[in-house]
PDB file of C-alpha atoms in Angstrom:
ATOM      1  CA  MET A   1      26.207   2.821 -10.569  1.00  0.00           C
ATOM      2  CA  GLY A   2      22.257   3.112 -11.524  1.00  0.00           C
ATOM      3  CA  VAL A   3      21.747   6.259  -9.924  1.00  0.00           C
ATOM      4  CA  TYR A   4      24.232   7.716 -11.391  1.00  0.00           C
ATOM      5  CA  ALA A   5      23.026   6.181 -15.151  1.00  0.00           C
ATOM      6  CA  LEU A   6      19.782   7.972 -14.149  1.00  0.00           C
ATOM      7  CA  GLN A   7      21.338  11.053 -13.564  1.00  0.00           C
ATOM      8  CA  ASP A   8      23.323  11.109 -17.122  1.00  0.00           C
ATOM      9  CA  ALA A   9      21.507  12.279 -20.182  1.00  0.00           C
ATOM     10  CA  LYS A  10      23.447  10.452 -22.220  1.00  0.00           C
ATOM     11  CA  VAL A  11      22.578   6.884 -20.173  1.00  0.00           C
ATOM     12  CA  VAL A  12      18.789   7.979 -19.782  1.00  0.00           C
ATOM     13  CA  ASP A  13      16.794  10.894 -21.749  1.00  0.00           C
ATOM     14  CA  MET A  14      14.269  13.542 -20.028  1.00  0.00           C
ATOM     15  CA  GLY A  15      11.236  11.591 -21.404  1.00  0.00           C
ATOM     16  CA  THR A  16      12.073   7.987 -20.186  1.00  0.00           C
ATOM     17  CA  LEU A  17      13.184   9.420 -16.955  1.00  0.00           C
ATOM     18  CA  GLN A  18       9.870  11.004 -16.692  1.00  0.00           C
ATOM     19  CA  THR A  19       7.984   7.977 -18.320  1.00  0.00           C
ATOM     20  CA  LEU A  20       9.797   6.160 -15.125  1.00  0.00           C
ATOM     21  CA  GLN A  21       8.499   9.052 -12.731  1.00  0.00           C
ATOM     22  CA  ALA A  22       4.845   8.505 -13.248  1.00  0.00           C
ATOM     23  CA  GLY A  23       5.384   4.578 -13.456  1.00  0.00           C
ATOM     24  CA  ALA A  24       6.326   4.776  -9.535  1.00  0.00           C
ATOM     25  CA  GLY A  25       4.049   7.092  -8.866  1.00  0.00           C
ATOM     26  CA  ALA A  26       0.899   4.959 -10.474  1.00  0.00           C
ATOM     27  CA  VAL A  27       2.286   2.486  -8.615  1.00  0.00           C
ATOM     28  CA  GLY A  28       2.386   3.745  -5.609  1.00  0.00           C
ATOM     29  CA  VAL A  29      -0.791   5.423  -5.456  1.00  0.00           C
ATOM     30  CA  LEU A  30      -2.348   1.965  -7.182  1.00  0.00           C
ATOM     31  CA  SER A  31      -1.047   0.020  -4.760  1.00  0.00           C
ATOM     32  CA  LYS A  32      -3.514   1.116  -2.078  1.00  0.00           C
ATOM     33  CA  ALA A  33      -6.832   0.469  -4.081  1.00  0.00           C
ATOM     34  CA  PRO A  34      -6.552  -3.750  -3.062  1.00  0.00           C
ATOM     35  CA  GLN A  35      -6.619  -2.215   0.328  1.00  0.00           C
ATOM     36  CA  ILE A  36      -9.117  -0.038   0.144  1.00  0.00           C
ATOM     37  CA  TRP A  37     -11.662  -2.099  -1.386  1.00  0.00           C
ATOM     38  CA  SER A  38     -10.733  -5.191   0.814  1.00  0.00           C
ATOM     39  CA  ASN A  39     -11.790  -3.091   3.860  1.00  0.00           C
ATOM     40  CA  TRP A  40     -14.928  -1.926   1.875  1.00  0.00           C
ATOM     41  CA  GLN A  41     -15.968  -5.428   1.299  1.00  0.00           C
ATOM     42  CA  MET A  42     -15.189  -7.043   4.759  1.00  0.00           C
ATOM     43  CA  GLY A  43     -16.966  -4.507   6.393  1.00  0.00           C
ATOM     44  CA  GLY A  44     -13.762  -3.355   8.805  1.00  0.00           C
ATOM     45  CA  THR A  45     -10.357  -3.066   8.754  1.00  0.00           C
ATOM     46  CA  GLY A  46      -9.553  -6.310  10.248  1.00  0.00           C
ATOM     47  CA  GLN A  47      -5.582  -6.465  11.343  1.00  0.00           C
ATOM     48  CA  LEU A  48      -4.803  -3.379   9.499  1.00  0.00           C
ATOM     49  CA  SER A  49      -2.743  -0.818  12.282  1.00  0.00           C
ATOM     50  CA  ALA A  50      -4.278   2.265  12.773  1.00  0.00           C
ATOM     51  CA  PHE A  51      -0.810   4.057  13.420  1.00  0.00           C
ATOM     52  CA  THR A  52       0.772   2.757  10.403  1.00  0.00           C
ATOM     53  CA  VAL A  53      -2.266   4.449   8.322  1.00  0.00           C
ATOM     54  CA  PHE A  54      -2.119   7.711  10.482  1.00  0.00           C
ATOM     55  CA  LEU A  55       1.844   7.688   9.709  1.00  0.00           C
ATOM     56  CA  TYR A  56       1.214   7.532   6.012  1.00  0.00           C
ATOM     57  CA  LEU A  57      -1.075  10.127   6.048  1.00  0.00           C
ATOM     58  CA  ALA A  58       1.055  12.413   7.628  1.00  0.00           C
ATOM     59  CA  GLY A  59       4.130  11.486   5.897  1.00  0.00           C
ATOM     60  CA  SER A  60       2.402  11.944   2.410  1.00  0.00           C
ATOM     61  CA  LEU A  61       1.115  15.479   3.203  1.00  0.00           C
ATOM     62  CA  SER A  62       4.393  16.455   4.376  1.00  0.00           C
ATOM     63  CA  ARG A  63       5.949  15.147   1.304  1.00  0.00           C
ATOM     64  CA  ILE A  64       3.455  17.204  -0.647  1.00  0.00           C
ATOM     65  CA  PHE A  65       4.864  20.160   1.283  1.00  0.00           C
ATOM     66  CA  THR A  66       8.081  19.661   0.632  1.00  0.00           C
ATOM     67  CA  THR A  67       7.886  19.060  -2.664  1.00  0.00           C
ATOM     68  CA  LEU A  68       5.928  22.469  -3.161  1.00  0.00           C
ATOM     69  CA  GLN A  69       8.889  23.905  -1.509  1.00  0.00           C
ATOM     70  CA  GLU A  70      11.471  22.444  -3.497  1.00  0.00           C
ATOM     71  CA  VAL A  71      10.830  20.515  -6.439  1.00  0.00           C
ATOM     72  CA  PRO A  72       9.063  22.445  -9.653  1.00  0.00           C
ATOM     73  CA  ASP A  73       8.654  19.066 -11.127  1.00  0.00           C
ATOM     74  CA  ARG A  74       4.796  19.135 -11.240  1.00  0.00           C
ATOM     75  CA  LEU A  75       4.325  14.990 -12.151  1.00  0.00           C
ATOM     76  CA  ILE A  76       6.028  14.094  -8.596  1.00  0.00           C
ATOM     77  CA  LEU A  77       3.501  16.174  -7.124  1.00  0.00           C
ATOM     78  CA  TYR A  78       0.834  14.556  -8.714  1.00  0.00           C
ATOM     79  CA  GLY A  79       1.772  11.352  -7.582  1.00  0.00           C
ATOM     80  CA  PHE A  80       2.315  12.531  -3.813  1.00  0.00           C
ATOM     81  CA  MET A  81      -1.197  14.086  -4.344  1.00  0.00           C
ATOM     82  CA  GLY A  82      -2.740  10.710  -4.921  1.00  0.00           C
ATOM     83  CA  ALA A  83      -1.206   8.926  -2.454  1.00  0.00           C
ATOM     84  CA  PHE A  84      -2.177  11.281   0.134  1.00  0.00           C
ATOM     85  CA  LEU A  85      -5.956  11.237  -1.409  1.00  0.00           C
ATOM     86  CA  LEU A  86      -6.089   7.076  -0.842  1.00  0.00           C
ATOM     87  CA  ASN A  87      -4.279   7.387   2.281  1.00  0.00           C
ATOM     88  CA  GLY A  88      -6.914   9.615   3.225  1.00  0.00           C
ATOM     89  CA  VAL A  89      -9.148   7.159   2.296  1.00  0.00           C
ATOM     90  CA  LEU A  90      -7.774   4.605   4.465  1.00  0.00           C
ATOM     91  CA  ALA A  91      -8.104   6.684   7.159  1.00  0.00           C
ATOM     92  CA  ALA A  92     -11.350   7.685   6.881  1.00  0.00           C
ATOM     93  CA  GLN A  93     -12.074   3.502   6.558  1.00  0.00           C
ATOM     94  CA  MET A  94     -10.298   3.527  10.099  1.00  0.00           C
ATOM     95  CA  VAL A  95     -11.975   6.153  11.726  1.00  0.00           C
ATOM     96  CA  TYR A  96     -15.619   4.654  10.154  1.00  0.00           C
ATOM     97  CA  TYR A  97     -14.892   1.122  11.019  1.00  0.00           C
ATOM     98  CA  TRP A  98     -13.172   1.796  13.959  1.00  0.00           C
ATOM     99  CA  SER A  99     -15.508  -0.422  16.311  1.00  0.00           C
ATOM    100  CA  SER A 100     -16.669  -2.804  13.881  1.00  0.00           C
ATOM    101  CA  PRO A 101     -15.625  -6.398  14.005  1.00  0.00           C
ATOM    102  CA  ALA A 102     -13.094  -7.653  11.775  1.00  0.00           C
ATOM    103  CA  THR A 103     -14.952  -8.963   9.356  1.00  0.00           C
ATOM    104  CA  LYS A 104     -18.933  -9.209   8.475  1.00  0.00           C
ATOM    105  CA  ASP A 105     -19.221 -12.706   9.980  1.00  0.00           C
ATOM    106  CA  HIS A 106     -16.857 -12.477  12.573  1.00  0.00           C
ATOM    107  CA  GLY A 107     -19.163 -13.123  15.185  1.00  0.00           C
ATOM    108  CA  GLU A 108     -20.524 -16.007  13.615  1.00  0.00           C
ATOM    109  CA  GLU A 109     -16.980 -17.769  13.681  1.00  0.00           C
ATOM    110  CA  MET A 110     -16.625 -16.707  17.338  1.00  0.00           C
ATOM    111  CA  GLY A 111     -20.054 -17.996  18.017  1.00  0.00           C
ATOM    112  CA  GLU A 112     -18.736 -21.320  16.222  1.00  0.00           C
ATOM    113  CA  LYS A 113     -15.559 -21.815  18.097  1.00  0.00           C
ATOM    114  CA  GLY A 114     -17.231 -20.756  20.897  1.00  0.00           C
ATOM    115  CA  SER A 115     -19.746 -24.120  20.483  1.00  0.00           C
ATOM    116  CA  ARG A 116     -17.149 -26.165  19.518  1.00  0.00           C
ATOM    117  CA  ALA A 117     -15.315 -25.347  22.801  1.00  0.00           C
ATOM    118  CA  VAL A 118     -18.318 -25.736  24.987  1.00  0.00           C
ATOM    119  CA  ALA A 119     -18.452 -29.392  23.415  1.00  0.00           C
ATOM    120  CA  ALA A 120     -15.050 -30.460  24.155  1.00  0.00           C
ATOM    121  CA  VAL A 121     -15.519 -29.301  27.608  1.00  0.00           C
ATOM    122  CA  GLU A 122     -18.722 -31.421  27.982  1.00  0.00           C
ATOM    123  CA  ASN A 123     -16.724 -34.602  26.144  1.00  0.00           C
ATOM    124  CA  GLY A 124     -14.313 -33.860  28.595  1.00  0.00           C
ATOM    125  CA  GLY A 125     -11.865 -32.169  27.021  1.00  0.00           C
ATOM    126  CA  ALA A 126     -11.590 -34.290  24.134  1.00  0.00           C
ATOM    127  CA  SER A 127     -10.912 -32.778  20.873  1.00  0.00           C
ATOM    128  CA  ALA A 128     -12.718 -33.036  17.641  1.00  0.00           C
ATOM    129  CA  THR A 129      -9.669 -35.927  16.436  1.00  0.00           C
ATOM    130  CA  GLY A 130     -10.492 -37.783  19.535  1.00  0.00           C
ATOM    131  CA  VAL A 131      -7.749 -36.889  21.637  1.00  0.00           C
ATOM    132  CA  GLN A 132      -7.985 -36.612  25.215  1.00  0.00           C
ATOM    133  CA  GLY A 133      -6.743 -33.173  26.431  1.00  0.00           C
ATOM    134  CA  ARG A 134      -4.764 -32.779  29.811  1.00  0.00           C
ATOM    135  CA  GLY A 135      -6.927 -29.749  30.881  1.00  0.00           C
ATOM    136  CA  LYS A 136      -4.038 -27.286  29.529  1.00  0.00           C
ATOM    137  CA  GLY A 137      -3.241 -25.838  26.245  1.00  0.00           C
ATOM    138  CA  PRO A 138      -0.430 -26.776  24.224  1.00  0.00           C
ATOM    139  CA  SER A 139       3.024 -26.650  25.515  1.00  0.00           C
ATOM    140  CA  THR A 140       6.037 -24.811  23.767  1.00  0.00           C
ATOM    141  CA  ARG A 141       8.783 -26.218  25.697  1.00  0.00           C
ATOM    142  CA  ARG A 142      11.370 -28.531  24.026  1.00  0.00           C
ATOM    143  CA  ARG A 143      11.169 -31.971  24.100  1.00  0.00           C
ATOM    144  CA  GLY A 144      13.956 -34.557  23.741  1.00  0.00           C
TER     145      GLY A 144
END
């Protein structure tokens, strides 16, 4: 029903449809900006999947190609070009930060956790809550 309404010029005029298309393109492009900013601030990509980033890059390139071949609408093309550009920035960040830790303070965090583990072993397995450990990790076995 909604698709029919968008295709019928009596229901939605061409100007409104173009505005909706421009808005969708802008939202798609702007949705990448927070991730790019976050990567730059952290100095790494964290848990961002390289596989996904490079597939997004390839997908946006293919959308540009198919739009050039099939659709004479420049508004749609510009949205896909913007998405390709920002996907390229994400891919470049992925390559640039490939060997960096998850965050700038990741090494310090690991040092803190490591010193806590050493302290727990030195205390005979006691944790920070004062509960004596059995020397094993937590069980996932259901009890009851």
